[in-house]
Amino acid sequence: LDKGWDLMIAHPPCTYLALSGLHWNNRVPGRREKHDAALEFVRALLAAPIPRIALENPVGAISRHVRRPDQLVQPWMFGDDASKLTCLWLKGLPRLVPTNIVPPPARQTNGRPRYSNQTASGQNKLAPSPDRWKLRSVTYPGIARAMADQWGREWAGTLFDGVIGCAS
């Protein structure tokens, strides 16, 4: 984190941070400790000596234990026929501007729009599987494109072709 980066867009694992799994913290031995470690990791990312930081994660523990997000985005705001409320914690970066709003689909559930990634009950379509966590954590292309276009363009003069490196 202290390598002189200009910009960091972090996607920390949400397994122990997302609201959908917090109820397991008091039911599964050792999970509370993993939750606490995940929060410490997020704090370290946000405190990194990097002038521009975006941290992405679903609604969950970060909002309560670290700080509230600076922005909430949805894939449908950026051209994807999908619903997945995503939080962004920002430092030195502007909020993303929606680029291609997908109108609410004709599919309805209880009078509410139902996007292509949702079941009739409004839940995510993915059934339990060993790689469900990985499939659910994918960043939608429209949001990723908006991050690259909007945040990369502003500082492209200080970067080599907009990219100086990649850390995994």
Tab-separated table of C-alpha atoms in Angstrom:
chain	number	residue	atom	x	y	z
A	1	LEU	CA	0.000	0.000	0.000
A	2	ASP	CA	2.958	2.349	0.364
A	3	LYS	CA	4.458	1.962	-3.123
A	4	GLY	CA	3.565	5.464	-4.343
A	5	TRP	CA	0.287	4.568	-6.062
A	6	ASP	CA	-1.760	7.458	-7.508
A	7	LEU	CA	-5.087	5.646	-7.409
A	8	MET	CA	-6.452	2.516	-5.750
A	9	ILE	CA	-9.786	0.916	-6.538
A	10	ALA	CA	-10.184	-1.782	-3.901
A	11	HIS	CA	-12.636	-4.657	-3.906
A	12	PRO	CA	-12.014	-6.384	-0.558
A	13	PRO	CA	-13.680	-9.790	-0.126
A	14	CYS	CA	-17.197	-9.313	1.231
A	15	THR	CA	-17.634	-12.792	2.740
A	16	TYR	CA	-17.373	-11.518	6.314
A	17	LEU	CA	-18.596	-7.967	5.628
A	18	ALA	CA	-21.830	-8.215	3.610
A	19	LEU	CA	-25.155	-7.760	5.373
A	20	SER	CA	-26.364	-11.049	3.885
A	21	GLY	CA	-23.871	-13.042	5.968
A	22	LEU	CA	-23.567	-11.083	9.216
A	23	HIS	CA	-26.161	-13.256	10.955
A	24	TRP	CA	-23.605	-16.111	10.906
A	25	ASN	CA	-21.110	-14.203	13.086
A	26	ASN	CA	-22.621	-15.452	16.339
A	27	ARG	CA	-23.564	-18.900	14.991
A	28	VAL	CA	-20.339	-20.208	13.451
A	29	PRO	CA	-17.260	-20.549	15.684
A	30	GLY	CA	-14.380	-18.368	14.465
A	31	ARG	CA	-16.478	-16.296	12.123
A	32	ARG	CA	-16.578	-13.239	14.418
A	33	GLU	CA	-12.762	-13.140	14.375
A	34	LYS	CA	-12.734	-13.305	10.558
A	35	HIS	CA	-15.300	-10.489	10.479
A	36	ASP	CA	-13.110	-8.345	12.757
A	37	ALA	CA	-10.023	-9.079	10.631
A	38	ALA	CA	-11.937	-8.111	7.466
A	39	LEU	CA	-12.890	-4.785	9.053
A	40	GLU	CA	-9.245	-4.134	9.984
A	41	PHE	CA	-8.245	-4.865	6.385
A	42	VAL	CA	-10.798	-2.320	5.142
A	43	ARG	CA	-9.519	0.271	7.625
A	44	ALA	CA	-5.960	-0.299	6.367
A	45	LEU	CA	-7.059	0.112	2.749
A	46	LEU	CA	-8.918	3.353	3.468
A	47	ALA	CA	-6.002	4.744	5.510
A	48	ALA	CA	-3.410	3.934	2.830
A	49	PRO	CA	-1.136	6.819	1.787
A	50	ILE	CA	-2.754	6.996	-1.643
A	51	PRO	CA	-4.326	10.297	-2.727
A	52	ARG	CA	-7.286	8.761	-4.588
A	53	ILE	CA	-9.078	5.719	-3.201
A	54	ALA	CA	-12.324	3.986	-4.062
A	55	LEU	CA	-13.403	0.997	-2.000
A	56	GLU	CA	-16.322	-1.067	-3.276
A	57	ASN	CA	-18.446	-3.463	-1.227
A	58	PRO	CA	-22.099	-4.380	-0.712
A	59	VAL	CA	-24.210	-2.968	2.097
A	60	GLY	CA	-22.945	-4.375	5.383
A	61	ALA	CA	-20.549	-3.982	8.281
A	62	ILE	CA	-18.295	-1.292	6.821
A	63	SER	CA	-21.119	1.255	7.008
A	64	ARG	CA	-21.668	0.543	10.675
A	65	HIS	CA	-18.139	-0.048	11.963
A	66	VAL	CA	-15.929	2.130	9.745
A	67	ARG	CA	-18.019	4.862	8.108
A	68	ARG	CA	-21.019	5.358	5.863
A	69	PRO	CA	-20.412	5.090	2.115
A	70	ASP	CA	-20.011	8.193	-0.011
A	71	GLN	CA	-22.167	6.788	-2.802
A	72	LEU	CA	-24.574	3.951	-3.566
A	73	VAL	CA	-24.693	2.685	-7.141
A	74	GLN	CA	-26.659	0.094	-9.084
A	75	PRO	CA	-25.620	-1.741	-12.273
A	76	TRP	CA	-28.760	-0.430	-14.022
A	77	MET	CA	-27.341	3.112	-13.634
A	78	PHE	CA	-24.474	2.121	-15.959
A	79	GLY	CA	-26.145	0.101	-18.707
A	80	ASP	CA	-26.566	-3.348	-17.139
A	81	ASP	CA	-30.007	-4.985	-16.759
A	82	ALA	CA	-29.286	-5.916	-13.154
A	83	SER	CA	-29.897	-4.860	-9.578
A	84	LYS	CA	-27.088	-5.093	-7.008
A	85	LEU	CA	-26.852	-2.219	-4.549
A	86	THR	CA	-23.162	-1.410	-4.205
A	87	CYS	CA	-21.482	1.000	-1.790
A	88	LEU	CA	-18.496	3.170	-2.663
A	89	TRP	CA	-16.213	4.749	-0.075
A	90	LEU	CA	-14.256	7.540	-1.755
A	91	LYS	CA	-11.148	9.565	-0.935
A	92	GLY	CA	-10.009	12.271	-3.361
A	93	LEU	CA	-12.401	11.047	-6.069
A	94	PRO	CA	-15.714	12.445	-7.308
A	95	ARG	CA	-18.899	10.414	-7.201
A	96	LEU	CA	-19.564	8.340	-10.303
A	97	VAL	CA	-22.031	9.912	-12.710
A	98	PRO	CA	-24.579	7.457	-14.173
A	99	THR	CA	-23.789	6.818	-17.830
A	100	ASN	CA	-26.605	4.735	-19.296
A	101	ILE	CA	-29.664	4.282	-17.095
A	102	VAL	CA	-31.601	1.128	-17.947
A	103	PRO	CA	-35.313	1.878	-17.475
A	104	PRO	CA	-37.162	-0.363	-15.028
A	105	PRO	CA	-37.948	-3.608	-16.833
A	106	ALA	CA	-41.473	-4.716	-17.671
A	107	ARG	CA	-40.954	-7.820	-15.501
A	108	GLN	CA	-42.699	-7.077	-12.220
A	109	THR	CA	-42.757	-8.677	-8.784
A	110	ASN	CA	-45.296	-7.262	-6.353
A	111	GLY	CA	-45.493	-4.108	-8.472
A	112	ARG	CA	-41.710	-3.551	-8.422
A	113	PRO	CA	-39.347	-3.917	-11.391
A	114	ARG	CA	-37.430	-7.182	-11.530
A	115	TYR	CA	-34.077	-7.090	-13.290
A	116	SER	CA	-32.594	-10.017	-15.241
A	117	ASN	CA	-30.429	-11.197	-12.334
A	118	GLN	CA	-33.411	-11.555	-9.969
A	119	THR	CA	-35.926	-14.299	-9.280
A	120	ALA	CA	-39.659	-13.629	-9.014
A	121	SER	CA	-39.135	-13.025	-5.267
A	122	GLY	CA	-36.516	-10.382	-6.045
A	123	GLN	CA	-33.604	-12.477	-4.786
A	124	ASN	CA	-30.433	-13.172	-6.732
A	125	LYS	CA	-30.912	-16.032	-9.213
A	126	LEU	CA	-27.705	-17.878	-8.361
A	127	ALA	CA	-28.319	-21.112	-6.504
A	128	PRO	CA	-25.940	-22.275	-3.760
A	129	SER	CA	-22.706	-23.668	-5.189
A	130	PRO	CA	-18.994	-23.796	-4.299
A	131	ASP	CA	-18.260	-20.781	-6.527
A	132	ARG	CA	-21.408	-18.734	-5.849
A	133	TRP	CA	-19.391	-16.254	-3.768
A	134	LYS	CA	-17.090	-15.622	-6.724
A	135	LEU	CA	-19.916	-15.243	-9.239
A	136	ARG	CA	-21.830	-12.852	-6.951
A	137	SER	CA	-18.760	-10.707	-6.313
A	138	VAL	CA	-18.124	-9.858	-9.970
A	139	THR	CA	-18.238	-6.137	-10.694
A	140	TYR	CA	-20.707	-5.364	-13.464
A	141	PRO	CA	-19.007	-4.121	-16.673
A	142	GLY	CA	-20.869	-0.801	-16.761
A	143	ILE	CA	-19.708	0.181	-13.278
A	144	ALA	CA	-16.120	-0.891	-14.040
A	145	ARG	CA	-16.181	1.086	-17.305
A	146	ALA	CA	-17.486	4.180	-15.497
A	147	MET	CA	-14.706	3.905	-12.913
A	148	ALA	CA	-12.051	3.642	-15.629
A	149	ASP	CA	-13.534	6.371	-17.817
A	150	GLN	CA	-14.430	8.885	-15.129
A	151	TRP	CA	-11.600	8.433	-12.654
A	152	GLY	CA	-8.921	7.393	-15.133
A	153	ARG	CA	-9.555	10.218	-17.579
A	154	GLU	CA	-9.132	12.900	-14.908
A	155	TRP	CA	-5.618	11.698	-14.011
A	156	ALA	CA	-4.570	10.164	-17.341
A	157	GLY	CA	-1.873	12.819	-17.723
A	158	THR	CA	-0.065	11.467	-14.662
A	159	LEU	CA	-0.329	7.832	-15.692
A	160	PHE	CA	1.185	5.852	-18.534
A	161	ASP	CA	-1.729	5.212	-20.885
A	162	GLY	CA	-4.044	5.419	-17.879
A	163	VAL	CA	-2.570	2.352	-16.134
A	164	ILE	CA	0.621	2.099	-14.099
A	165	GLY	CA	0.178	-1.306	-12.567
A	166	CYS	CA	-2.084	-3.955	-11.240
A	167	ALA	CA	-2.031	-5.631	-7.859
A	168	SER	CA	-4.024	-8.729	-7.080
